[in-house]
């Protein structure tokens, strides 16, 4: 409430009737009201910068947000908040703050260009990828490092983990660590992200499938040349024909019962498919 009142007081009042003498007094007085605001903003900005260097990010953010409340149309508070997030490596949050500020700050404000640069810098930092996996001994990477940071990501339900897209080196090491990829899919999932990885998939679980061509299209459009284990939650269809040369393990689940049919694969491949 106080900051909105202060902001209103600092605006030039509309003058329905004006004389030069008193109009000058009004203009000069309103201009002087801005001086304490700029002093406070400058002080808060310096303190937020120092707090950031001391890694007191919570207090620094508090000052940055106070700057925005005192003067929501100036860029200074948004630039400071973006810098605080960027110092922590939170580039997406820095970008979001810049976008918010660019929508609120007057384009004529001298800090508008600084806000644009802060957004560009955060975007560049966000796009940087450090490939340290390629520099470490393979044994450490495969047996320790990858299982540690991908412990909960071994089974993917919607899309490949972002770690798979850092670099080709990361992808190869991850695949080596897990002896191939184990993927869980649902017929409503977008499978386009799996196309570059299809030849490395060794285990595929179709958790739900009804009717239509989704499963047929999945097998037809992806090179599942390494697929060994296939589990389908509902219907088993003729799409198995496209993987009959590599498939060695098949489970059919219906009504909670699981039937493992290792001994029927040859028969199915030769005659039924």
PDB file of C-alpha atoms in Angstrom:
ATOM      1  CA  UNK A   1       0.000   0.000   0.000  1.00  0.00           C
ATOM      2  CA  UNK A   2       2.752   2.440   0.990  1.00  0.00           C
ATOM      3  CA  UNK A   3       4.725   1.862  -2.203  1.00  0.00           C
ATOM      4  CA  UNK A   4       1.642   2.435  -4.413  1.00  0.00           C
ATOM      5  CA  UNK A   5       0.912   5.698  -2.578  1.00  0.00           C
ATOM      6  CA  UNK A   6       4.534   6.766  -3.017  1.00  0.00           C
ATOM      7  CA  UNK A   7       4.444   5.900  -6.703  1.00  0.00           C
ATOM      8  CA  UNK A   8       1.275   7.953  -7.175  1.00  0.00           C
ATOM      9  CA  UNK A   9       2.756  10.944  -5.361  1.00  0.00           C
ATOM     10  CA  UNK A  10       5.764  10.947  -7.672  1.00  0.00           C
ATOM     11  CA  UNK A  11       3.632  11.263 -10.810  1.00  0.00           C
ATOM     12  CA  UNK A  12       3.112  14.704 -12.253  1.00  0.00           C
ATOM     13  CA  UNK A  13      -0.452  15.843 -11.357  1.00  0.00           C
ATOM     14  CA  UNK A  14      -2.808  16.829 -14.168  1.00  0.00           C
ATOM     15  CA  UNK A  15      -3.318  20.602 -14.260  1.00  0.00           C
ATOM     16  CA  UNK A  16      -6.797  21.651 -15.491  1.00  0.00           C
ATOM     17  CA  UNK A  17      -5.875  25.278 -14.793  1.00  0.00           C
ATOM     18  CA  UNK A  18      -2.284  26.430 -14.885  1.00  0.00           C
ATOM     19  CA  UNK A  19      -0.192  29.531 -14.350  1.00  0.00           C
ATOM     20  CA  UNK A  20       3.514  29.633 -15.027  1.00  0.00           C
ATOM     21  CA  UNK A  21       4.498  30.397 -11.432  1.00  0.00           C
ATOM     22  CA  UNK A  22       2.570  27.638  -9.729  1.00  0.00           C
ATOM     23  CA  UNK A  23       2.997  25.145 -12.548  1.00  0.00           C
ATOM     24  CA  UNK A  24       6.757  25.484 -12.088  1.00  0.00           C
ATOM     25  CA  UNK A  25       6.414  24.885  -8.350  1.00  0.00           C
ATOM     26  CA  UNK A  26       4.366  21.716  -8.988  1.00  0.00           C
ATOM     27  CA  UNK A  27       6.884  20.418 -11.539  1.00  0.00           C
ATOM     28  CA  UNK A  28       9.900  21.144  -9.348  1.00  0.00           C
ATOM     29  CA  UNK A  29       8.288  19.648  -6.252  1.00  0.00           C
ATOM     30  CA  UNK A  30       7.308  16.462  -8.063  1.00  0.00           C
ATOM     31  CA  UNK A  31      10.830  16.110  -9.453  1.00  0.00           C
ATOM     32  CA  UNK A  32      12.284  16.493  -5.953  1.00  0.00           C
ATOM     33  CA  UNK A  33      10.024  13.698  -4.698  1.00  0.00           C
ATOM     34  CA  UNK A  34      11.916  11.304  -6.967  1.00  0.00           C
ATOM     35  CA  UNK A  35      15.236  12.057  -5.314  1.00  0.00           C
ATOM     36  CA  UNK A  36      14.668  10.014  -2.133  1.00  0.00           C
ATOM     37  CA  UNK A  37      13.368   7.100  -4.234  1.00  0.00           C
ATOM     38  CA  UNK A  38      16.492   7.035  -6.400  1.00  0.00           C
ATOM     39  CA  UNK A  39      18.638   7.263  -3.280  1.00  0.00           C
ATOM     40  CA  UNK A  40      16.809   4.337  -1.659  1.00  0.00           C
ATOM     41  CA  UNK A  41      16.947   2.279  -4.862  1.00  0.00           C
ATOM     42  CA  UNK A  42      20.660   2.907  -5.246  1.00  0.00           C
ATOM     43  CA  UNK A  43      21.290   1.918  -1.627  1.00  0.00           C
ATOM     44  CA  UNK A  44      19.191  -1.243  -1.915  1.00  0.00           C
ATOM     45  CA  UNK A  45      20.958  -2.155  -5.151  1.00  0.00           C
ATOM     46  CA  UNK A  46      24.404  -1.839  -3.559  1.00  0.00           C
ATOM     47  CA  UNK A  47      23.325  -3.871  -0.559  1.00  0.00           C
ATOM     48  CA  UNK A  48      21.752  -6.601  -2.715  1.00  0.00           C
ATOM     49  CA  UNK A  49      24.972  -6.812  -4.743  1.00  0.00           C
ATOM     50  CA  UNK A  50      27.064  -7.180  -1.579  1.00  0.00           C
ATOM     51  CA  UNK A  51      24.679  -9.760  -0.116  1.00  0.00           C
ATOM     52  CA  UNK A  52      24.950 -11.764  -3.343  1.00  0.00           C
ATOM     53  CA  UNK A  53      28.746 -11.786  -3.117  1.00  0.00           C
ATOM     54  CA  UNK A  54      28.377 -13.045   0.463  1.00  0.00           C
ATOM     55  CA  UNK A  55      26.065 -15.839  -0.820  1.00  0.00           C
ATOM     56  CA  UNK A  56      23.183 -14.437   1.245  1.00  0.00           C
ATOM     57  CA  UNK A  57      20.824 -14.885  -1.681  1.00  0.00           C
ATOM     58  CA  UNK A  58      17.571 -14.824   0.270  1.00  0.00           C
ATOM     59  CA  UNK A  59      18.272 -11.377   1.728  1.00  0.00           C
ATOM     60  CA  UNK A  60      19.557 -10.137  -1.618  1.00  0.00           C
ATOM     61  CA  UNK A  61      16.334 -11.233  -3.333  1.00  0.00           C
ATOM     62  CA  UNK A  62      14.325  -9.487  -0.622  1.00  0.00           C
ATOM     63  CA  UNK A  63      16.076  -6.199  -1.445  1.00  0.00           C
ATOM     64  CA  UNK A  64      15.651  -6.712  -5.199  1.00  0.00           C
ATOM     65  CA  UNK A  65      11.916  -7.302  -4.825  1.00  0.00           C
ATOM     66  CA  UNK A  66      11.632  -4.241  -2.562  1.00  0.00           C
ATOM     67  CA  UNK A  67      13.217  -2.199  -5.352  1.00  0.00           C
ATOM     68  CA  UNK A  68      10.586  -3.457  -7.770  1.00  0.00           C
ATOM     69  CA  UNK A  69       7.793  -2.568  -5.364  1.00  0.00           C
ATOM     70  CA  UNK A  70       9.146   0.944  -4.834  1.00  0.00           C
ATOM     71  CA  UNK A  71       9.437   1.564  -8.553  1.00  0.00           C
ATOM     72  CA  UNK A  72       7.850  -1.145 -10.727  1.00  0.00           C
ATOM     73  CA  UNK A  73       8.475   0.806 -13.940  1.00  0.00           C
ATOM     74  CA  UNK A  74      12.267   1.033 -13.464  1.00  0.00           C
ATOM     75  CA  UNK A  75      14.571  -1.731 -14.677  1.00  0.00           C
ATOM     76  CA  UNK A  76      17.025  -1.624 -11.766  1.00  0.00           C
ATOM     77  CA  UNK A  77      15.164  -4.027  -9.457  1.00  0.00           C
ATOM     78  CA  UNK A  78      14.572  -6.613 -12.195  1.00  0.00           C
ATOM     79  CA  UNK A  79      18.188  -6.483 -13.362  1.00  0.00           C
ATOM     80  CA  UNK A  80      19.370  -7.036  -9.798  1.00  0.00           C
ATOM     81  CA  UNK A  81      17.010  -9.979  -9.215  1.00  0.00           C
ATOM     82  CA  UNK A  82      18.062 -11.577 -12.507  1.00  0.00           C
ATOM     83  CA  UNK A  83      21.718 -11.181 -11.530  1.00  0.00           C
ATOM     84  CA  UNK A  84      21.089 -12.860  -8.166  1.00  0.00           C
ATOM     85  CA  UNK A  85      19.466 -15.875  -9.828  1.00  0.00           C
ATOM     86  CA  UNK A  86      22.186 -16.036 -12.459  1.00  0.00           C
ATOM     87  CA  UNK A  87      24.897 -16.077  -9.780  1.00  0.00           C
ATOM     88  CA  UNK A  88      23.225 -19.184  -8.352  1.00  0.00           C
ATOM     89  CA  UNK A  89      23.117 -20.878 -11.736  1.00  0.00           C
ATOM     90  CA  UNK A  90      19.330 -20.500 -11.926  1.00  0.00           C
ATOM     91  CA  UNK A  91      19.320 -19.171 -15.460  1.00  0.00           C
ATOM     92  CA  UNK A  92      15.686 -19.984 -16.267  1.00  0.00           C
ATOM     93  CA  UNK A  93      14.490 -18.000 -13.248  1.00  0.00           C
ATOM     94  CA  UNK A  94      16.722 -15.121 -14.319  1.00  0.00           C
ATOM     95  CA  UNK A  95      15.185 -15.232 -17.795  1.00  0.00           C
ATOM     96  CA  UNK A  96      11.659 -15.252 -16.344  1.00  0.00           C
ATOM     97  CA  UNK A  97      12.426 -12.158 -14.240  1.00  0.00           C
ATOM     98  CA  UNK A  98      13.800 -10.355 -17.287  1.00  0.00           C
ATOM     99  CA  UNK A  99      10.710 -11.198 -19.335  1.00  0.00           C
ATOM    100  CA  UNK A 100       8.498  -9.877 -16.545  1.00  0.00           C
ATOM    101  CA  UNK A 101      10.557  -6.689 -16.303  1.00  0.00           C
ATOM    102  CA  UNK A 102      10.575  -6.094 -20.050  1.00  0.00           C
ATOM    103  CA  UNK A 103       6.774  -6.159 -19.990  1.00  0.00           C
ATOM    104  CA  UNK A 104       6.587  -3.573 -17.181  1.00  0.00           C
ATOM    105  CA  UNK A 105       9.530  -1.249 -17.745  1.00  0.00           C
ATOM    106  CA  UNK A 106       9.224   1.770 -20.027  1.00  0.00           C
ATOM    107  CA  UNK A 107      11.293   1.237 -23.165  1.00  0.00           C
ATOM    108  CA  UNK A 108      12.678   4.753 -22.696  1.00  0.00           C
ATOM    109  CA  UNK A 109      14.106   3.834 -19.295  1.00  0.00           C
ATOM    110  CA  UNK A 110      17.913   3.918 -19.436  1.00  0.00           C
ATOM    111  CA  UNK A 111      18.008   0.482 -17.782  1.00  0.00           C
ATOM    112  CA  UNK A 112      15.806  -1.193 -20.408  1.00  0.00           C
ATOM    113  CA  UNK A 113      18.835  -2.132 -22.520  1.00  0.00           C
ATOM    114  CA  UNK A 114      20.539  -3.555 -19.409  1.00  0.00           C
ATOM    115  CA  UNK A 115      17.504  -5.750 -18.828  1.00  0.00           C
ATOM    116  CA  UNK A 116      17.671  -7.006 -22.405  1.00  0.00           C
ATOM    117  CA  UNK A 117      21.375  -7.814 -22.005  1.00  0.00           C
ATOM    118  CA  UNK A 118      20.715  -9.615 -18.718  1.00  0.00           C
ATOM    119  CA  UNK A 119      18.165 -11.818 -20.489  1.00  0.00           C
ATOM    120  CA  UNK A 120      20.572 -12.589 -23.347  1.00  0.00           C
ATOM    121  CA  UNK A 121      23.399 -13.409 -20.931  1.00  0.00           C
ATOM    122  CA  UNK A 122      21.176 -15.775 -18.937  1.00  0.00           C
ATOM    123  CA  UNK A 123      20.053 -17.513 -22.137  1.00  0.00           C
ATOM    124  CA  UNK A 124      23.668 -18.009 -23.227  1.00  0.00           C
ATOM    125  CA  UNK A 125      24.639 -19.430 -19.837  1.00  0.00           C
ATOM    126  CA  UNK A 126      21.642 -21.761 -19.886  1.00  0.00           C
ATOM    127  CA  UNK A 127      22.714 -23.160 -23.250  1.00  0.00           C
ATOM    128  CA  UNK A 128      26.205 -24.065 -22.067  1.00  0.00           C
ATOM    129  CA  UNK A 129      26.862 -27.788 -21.610  1.00  0.00           C
ATOM    130  CA  UNK A 130      29.942 -29.068 -19.780  1.00  0.00           C
ATOM    131  CA  UNK A 131      30.975 -32.520 -20.929  1.00  0.00           C
ATOM    132  CA  UNK A 132      33.033 -33.722 -17.958  1.00  0.00           C
ATOM    133  CA  UNK A 133      31.952 -37.339 -18.487  1.00  0.00           C
ATOM    134  CA  UNK A 134      34.142 -37.591 -21.567  1.00  0.00           C
ATOM    135  CA  UNK A 135      37.210 -36.573 -19.530  1.00  0.00           C
ATOM    136  CA  UNK A 136      36.831 -39.114 -16.716  1.00  0.00           C
ATOM    137  CA  UNK A 137      37.938 -42.767 -16.677  1.00  0.00           C
ATOM    138  CA  UNK A 138      35.271 -44.942 -18.253  1.00  0.00           C
ATOM    139  CA  UNK A 139      35.086 -47.346 -15.302  1.00  0.00           C
ATOM    140  CA  UNK A 140      34.247 -44.534 -12.868  1.00  0.00           C
ATOM    141  CA  UNK A 141      31.666 -43.053 -15.222  1.00  0.00           C
ATOM    142  CA  UNK A 142      29.865 -46.325 -15.992  1.00  0.00           C
ATOM    143  CA  UNK A 143      29.956 -48.038 -12.603  1.00  0.00           C
ATOM    144  CA  UNK A 144      29.612 -45.069 -10.241  1.00  0.00           C
ATOM    145  CA  UNK A 145      28.807 -41.658 -11.698  1.00  0.00           C
ATOM    146  CA  UNK A 146      25.952 -42.445 -14.085  1.00  0.00           C
ATOM    147  CA  UNK A 147      24.092 -44.829 -11.708  1.00  0.00           C
ATOM    148  CA  UNK A 148      24.386 -42.137  -9.023  1.00  0.00           C
ATOM    149  CA  UNK A 149      22.773 -39.221 -10.891  1.00  0.00           C
ATOM    150  CA  UNK A 150      20.349 -41.374 -12.897  1.00  0.00           C
ATOM    151  CA  UNK A 151      19.171 -43.605 -10.050  1.00  0.00           C
ATOM    152  CA  UNK A 152      15.534 -42.540 -10.411  1.00  0.00           C
ATOM    153  CA  UNK A 153      15.695 -42.031 -14.172  1.00  0.00           C
ATOM    154  CA  UNK A 154      16.451 -45.546 -15.353  1.00  0.00           C
ATOM    155  CA  UNK A 155      12.814 -46.140 -16.231  1.00  0.00           C
ATOM    156  CA  UNK A 156      11.417 -43.285 -18.305  1.00  0.00           C
ATOM    157  CA  UNK A 157       7.651 -42.940 -18.758  1.00  0.00           C
ATOM    158  CA  UNK A 158       7.219 -39.886 -20.954  1.00  0.00           C
ATOM    159  CA  UNK A 159      10.469 -38.802 -22.573  1.00  0.00           C
ATOM    160  CA  UNK A 160      14.191 -39.547 -22.436  1.00  0.00           C
ATOM    161  CA  UNK A 161      16.048 -37.958 -19.542  1.00  0.00           C
ATOM    162  CA  UNK A 162      17.744 -34.634 -20.413  1.00  0.00           C
ATOM    163  CA  UNK A 163      21.074 -36.277 -19.581  1.00  0.00           C
ATOM    164  CA  UNK A 164      20.750 -38.245 -22.820  1.00  0.00           C
ATOM    165  CA  UNK A 165      20.890 -35.022 -24.844  1.00  0.00           C
ATOM    166  CA  UNK A 166      23.940 -33.333 -23.320  1.00  0.00           C
ATOM    167  CA  UNK A 167      26.267 -34.852 -25.903  1.00  0.00           C
ATOM    168  CA  UNK A 168      26.880 -38.041 -27.878  1.00  0.00           C
ATOM    169  CA  UNK A 169      29.546 -38.948 -25.319  1.00  0.00           C
ATOM    170  CA  UNK A 170      27.027 -38.780 -22.461  1.00  0.00           C
ATOM    171  CA  UNK A 171      24.519 -40.823 -24.422  1.00  0.00           C
ATOM    172  CA  UNK A 172      27.030 -43.542 -25.232  1.00  0.00           C
ATOM    173  CA  UNK A 173      28.260 -43.787 -21.644  1.00  0.00           C
ATOM    174  CA  UNK A 174      24.713 -43.964 -20.261  1.00  0.00           C
ATOM    175  CA  UNK A 175      23.779 -46.704 -22.712  1.00  0.00           C
ATOM    176  CA  UNK A 176      26.943 -48.622 -21.796  1.00  0.00           C
ATOM    177  CA  UNK A 177      26.237 -48.224 -18.089  1.00  0.00           C
ATOM    178  CA  UNK A 178      22.754 -49.714 -18.398  1.00  0.00           C
ATOM    179  CA  UNK A 179      23.630 -52.220 -21.141  1.00  0.00           C
ATOM    180  CA  UNK A 180      21.051 -50.566 -23.346  1.00  0.00           C
ATOM    181  CA  UNK A 181      17.941 -48.532 -22.614  1.00  0.00           C
ATOM    182  CA  UNK A 182      14.895 -49.660 -20.672  1.00  0.00           C
ATOM    183  CA  UNK A 183      11.845 -47.679 -21.734  1.00  0.00           C
ATOM    184  CA  UNK A 184       8.264 -47.572 -20.477  1.00  0.00           C
ATOM    185  CA  UNK A 185       5.615 -46.161 -22.828  1.00  0.00           C
ATOM    186  CA  UNK A 186       1.892 -45.435 -22.874  1.00  0.00           C
ATOM    187  CA  UNK A 187      -0.102 -45.091 -26.066  1.00  0.00           C
ATOM    188  CA  UNK A 188      -0.796 -41.407 -25.263  1.00  0.00           C
ATOM    189  CA  UNK A 189       2.924 -40.595 -25.053  1.00  0.00           C
ATOM    190  CA  UNK A 190       4.724 -38.635 -27.746  1.00  0.00           C
ATOM    191  CA  UNK A 191       7.313 -41.117 -28.982  1.00  0.00           C
ATOM    192  CA  UNK A 192       9.096 -38.752 -31.393  1.00  0.00           C
ATOM    193  CA  UNK A 193      11.865 -38.141 -28.842  1.00  0.00           C
ATOM    194  CA  UNK A 194      12.736 -41.833 -28.851  1.00  0.00           C
ATOM    195  CA  UNK A 195      13.455 -42.140 -32.556  1.00  0.00           C
ATOM    196  CA  UNK A 196      17.203 -41.296 -32.249  1.00  0.00           C
ATOM    197  CA  UNK A 197      17.457 -43.749 -29.335  1.00  0.00           C
ATOM    198  CA  UNK A 198      15.371 -46.597 -30.741  1.00  0.00           C
ATOM    199  CA  UNK A 199      18.301 -48.756 -31.853  1.00  0.00           C
ATOM    200  CA  UNK A 200      19.649 -48.751 -28.275  1.00  0.00           C
ATOM    201  CA  UNK A 201      16.399 -49.873 -26.593  1.00  0.00           C
ATOM    202  CA  UNK A 202      16.781 -53.383 -25.163  1.00  0.00           C
ATOM    203  CA  UNK A 203      13.695 -53.476 -22.921  1.00  0.00           C
ATOM    204  CA  UNK A 204      10.342 -51.966 -23.832  1.00  0.00           C
ATOM    205  CA  UNK A 205       7.278 -51.911 -21.595  1.00  0.00           C
ATOM    206  CA  UNK A 206       3.958 -50.869 -23.149  1.00  0.00           C
ATOM    207  CA  UNK A 207       1.986 -50.035 -20.016  1.00  0.00           C
ATOM    208  CA  UNK A 208      -1.340 -49.442 -21.760  1.00  0.00           C
ATOM    209  CA  UNK A 209      -2.625 -50.138 -25.239  1.00  0.00           C
ATOM    210  CA  UNK A 210      -6.181 -50.330 -26.574  1.00  0.00           C
ATOM    211  CA  UNK A 211      -7.061 -50.415 -30.236  1.00  0.00           C
ATOM    212  CA  UNK A 212      -5.781 -48.619 -33.301  1.00  0.00           C
ATOM    213  CA  UNK A 213      -2.446 -48.402 -35.112  1.00  0.00           C
ATOM    214  CA  UNK A 214      -0.313 -46.822 -32.360  1.00  0.00           C
ATOM    215  CA  UNK A 215       1.632 -49.982 -31.534  1.00  0.00           C
ATOM    216  CA  UNK A 216       2.026 -50.949 -35.179  1.00  0.00           C
ATOM    217  CA  UNK A 217       3.329 -47.466 -35.973  1.00  0.00           C
ATOM    218  CA  UNK A 218       5.696 -47.592 -33.012  1.00  0.00           C
ATOM    219  CA  UNK A 219       7.378 -50.759 -34.276  1.00  0.00           C
ATOM    220  CA  UNK A 220       7.240 -49.778 -37.926  1.00  0.00           C
ATOM    221  CA  UNK A 221       8.707 -46.275 -37.527  1.00  0.00           C
ATOM    222  CA  UNK A 222      11.504 -47.050 -35.063  1.00  0.00           C
ATOM    223  CA  UNK A 223      14.630 -49.146 -35.571  1.00  0.00           C
ATOM    224  CA  UNK A 224      14.284 -51.468 -32.572  1.00  0.00           C
ATOM    225  CA  UNK A 225      17.170 -53.663 -33.683  1.00  0.00           C
ATOM    226  CA  UNK A 226      18.448 -54.279 -30.116  1.00  0.00           C
ATOM    227  CA  UNK A 227      15.103 -55.060 -28.491  1.00  0.00           C
ATOM    228  CA  UNK A 228      15.307 -58.200 -26.333  1.00  0.00           C
ATOM    229  CA  UNK A 229      12.484 -57.886 -23.798  1.00  0.00           C
ATOM    230  CA  UNK A 230       8.989 -56.689 -24.631  1.00  0.00           C
ATOM    231  CA  UNK A 231       6.092 -56.368 -22.197  1.00  0.00           C
ATOM    232  CA  UNK A 232       2.647 -55.304 -23.413  1.00  0.00           C
ATOM    233  CA  UNK A 233      -0.002 -54.470 -20.831  1.00  0.00           C
ATOM    234  CA  UNK A 234      -3.024 -55.279 -22.956  1.00  0.00           C
ATOM    235  CA  UNK A 235      -3.373 -56.474 -26.515  1.00  0.00           C
ATOM    236  CA  UNK A 236      -0.735 -58.414 -28.424  1.00  0.00           C
ATOM    237  CA  UNK A 237      -0.993 -57.629 -32.117  1.00  0.00           C
ATOM    238  CA  UNK A 238       0.677 -58.545 -35.355  1.00  0.00           C
ATOM    239  CA  UNK A 239       3.126 -55.653 -34.951  1.00  0.00           C
ATOM    240  CA  UNK A 240       5.512 -58.179 -33.349  1.00  0.00           C
ATOM    241  CA  UNK A 241       6.519 -59.178 -36.858  1.00  0.00           C
ATOM    242  CA  UNK A 242       8.907 -56.230 -37.141  1.00  0.00           C
ATOM    243  CA  UNK A 243      10.973 -57.364 -34.117  1.00  0.00           C
ATOM    244  CA  UNK A 244      10.806 -61.144 -34.554  1.00  0.00           C
ATOM    245  CA  UNK A 245      14.490 -61.452 -35.529  1.00  0.00           C
ATOM    246  CA  UNK A 246      15.827 -60.089 -32.223  1.00  0.00           C
ATOM    247  CA  UNK A 247      13.049 -60.793 -29.724  1.00  0.00           C
ATOM    248  CA  UNK A 248      14.020 -63.438 -27.146  1.00  0.00           C
ATOM    249  CA  UNK A 249      11.667 -62.728 -24.259  1.00  0.00           C
ATOM    250  CA  UNK A 250       7.930 -62.051 -24.387  1.00  0.00           C
ATOM    251  CA  UNK A 251       5.481 -61.478 -21.544  1.00  0.00           C
ATOM    252  CA  UNK A 252       1.727 -61.314 -22.011  1.00  0.00           C
ATOM    253  CA  UNK A 253      -0.119 -59.672 -19.128  1.00  0.00           C
ATOM    254  CA  UNK A 254      -3.887 -59.993 -18.925  1.00  0.00           C
ATOM    255  CA  UNK A 255      -6.027 -59.603 -15.842  1.00  0.00           C
ATOM    256  CA  UNK A 256      -3.019 -59.580 -13.526  1.00  0.00           C
ATOM    257  CA  UNK A 257      -1.617 -62.912 -14.807  1.00  0.00           C
ATOM    258  CA  UNK A 258       1.759 -62.988 -16.547  1.00  0.00           C
ATOM    259  CA  UNK A 259       2.659 -65.654 -19.085  1.00  0.00           C
ATOM    260  CA  UNK A 260       6.322 -65.900 -20.126  1.00  0.00           C
ATOM    261  CA  UNK A 261       6.648 -67.591 -23.494  1.00  0.00           C
ATOM    262  CA  UNK A 262      10.362 -68.088 -24.222  1.00  0.00           C
ATOM    263  CA  UNK A 263       9.735 -71.415 -25.953  1.00  0.00           C
ATOM    264  CA  UNK A 264       7.090 -70.068 -28.349  1.00  0.00           C
ATOM    265  CA  UNK A 265       9.095 -67.268 -29.912  1.00  0.00           C
ATOM    266  CA  UNK A 266      10.560 -69.433 -32.674  1.00  0.00           C
ATOM    267  CA  UNK A 267       7.155 -70.815 -33.550  1.00  0.00           C
ATOM    268  CA  UNK A 268       5.553 -67.385 -33.541  1.00  0.00           C
ATOM    269  CA  UNK A 269       8.343 -65.921 -35.644  1.00  0.00           C
ATOM    270  CA  UNK A 270       8.244 -68.679 -38.215  1.00  0.00           C
ATOM    271  CA  UNK A 271       4.541 -69.308 -38.591  1.00  0.00           C
ATOM    272  CA  UNK A 272       2.242 -66.903 -36.797  1.00  0.00           C
ATOM    273  CA  UNK A 273       4.019 -63.799 -37.999  1.00  0.00           C
TER     274      UNK A 273
END
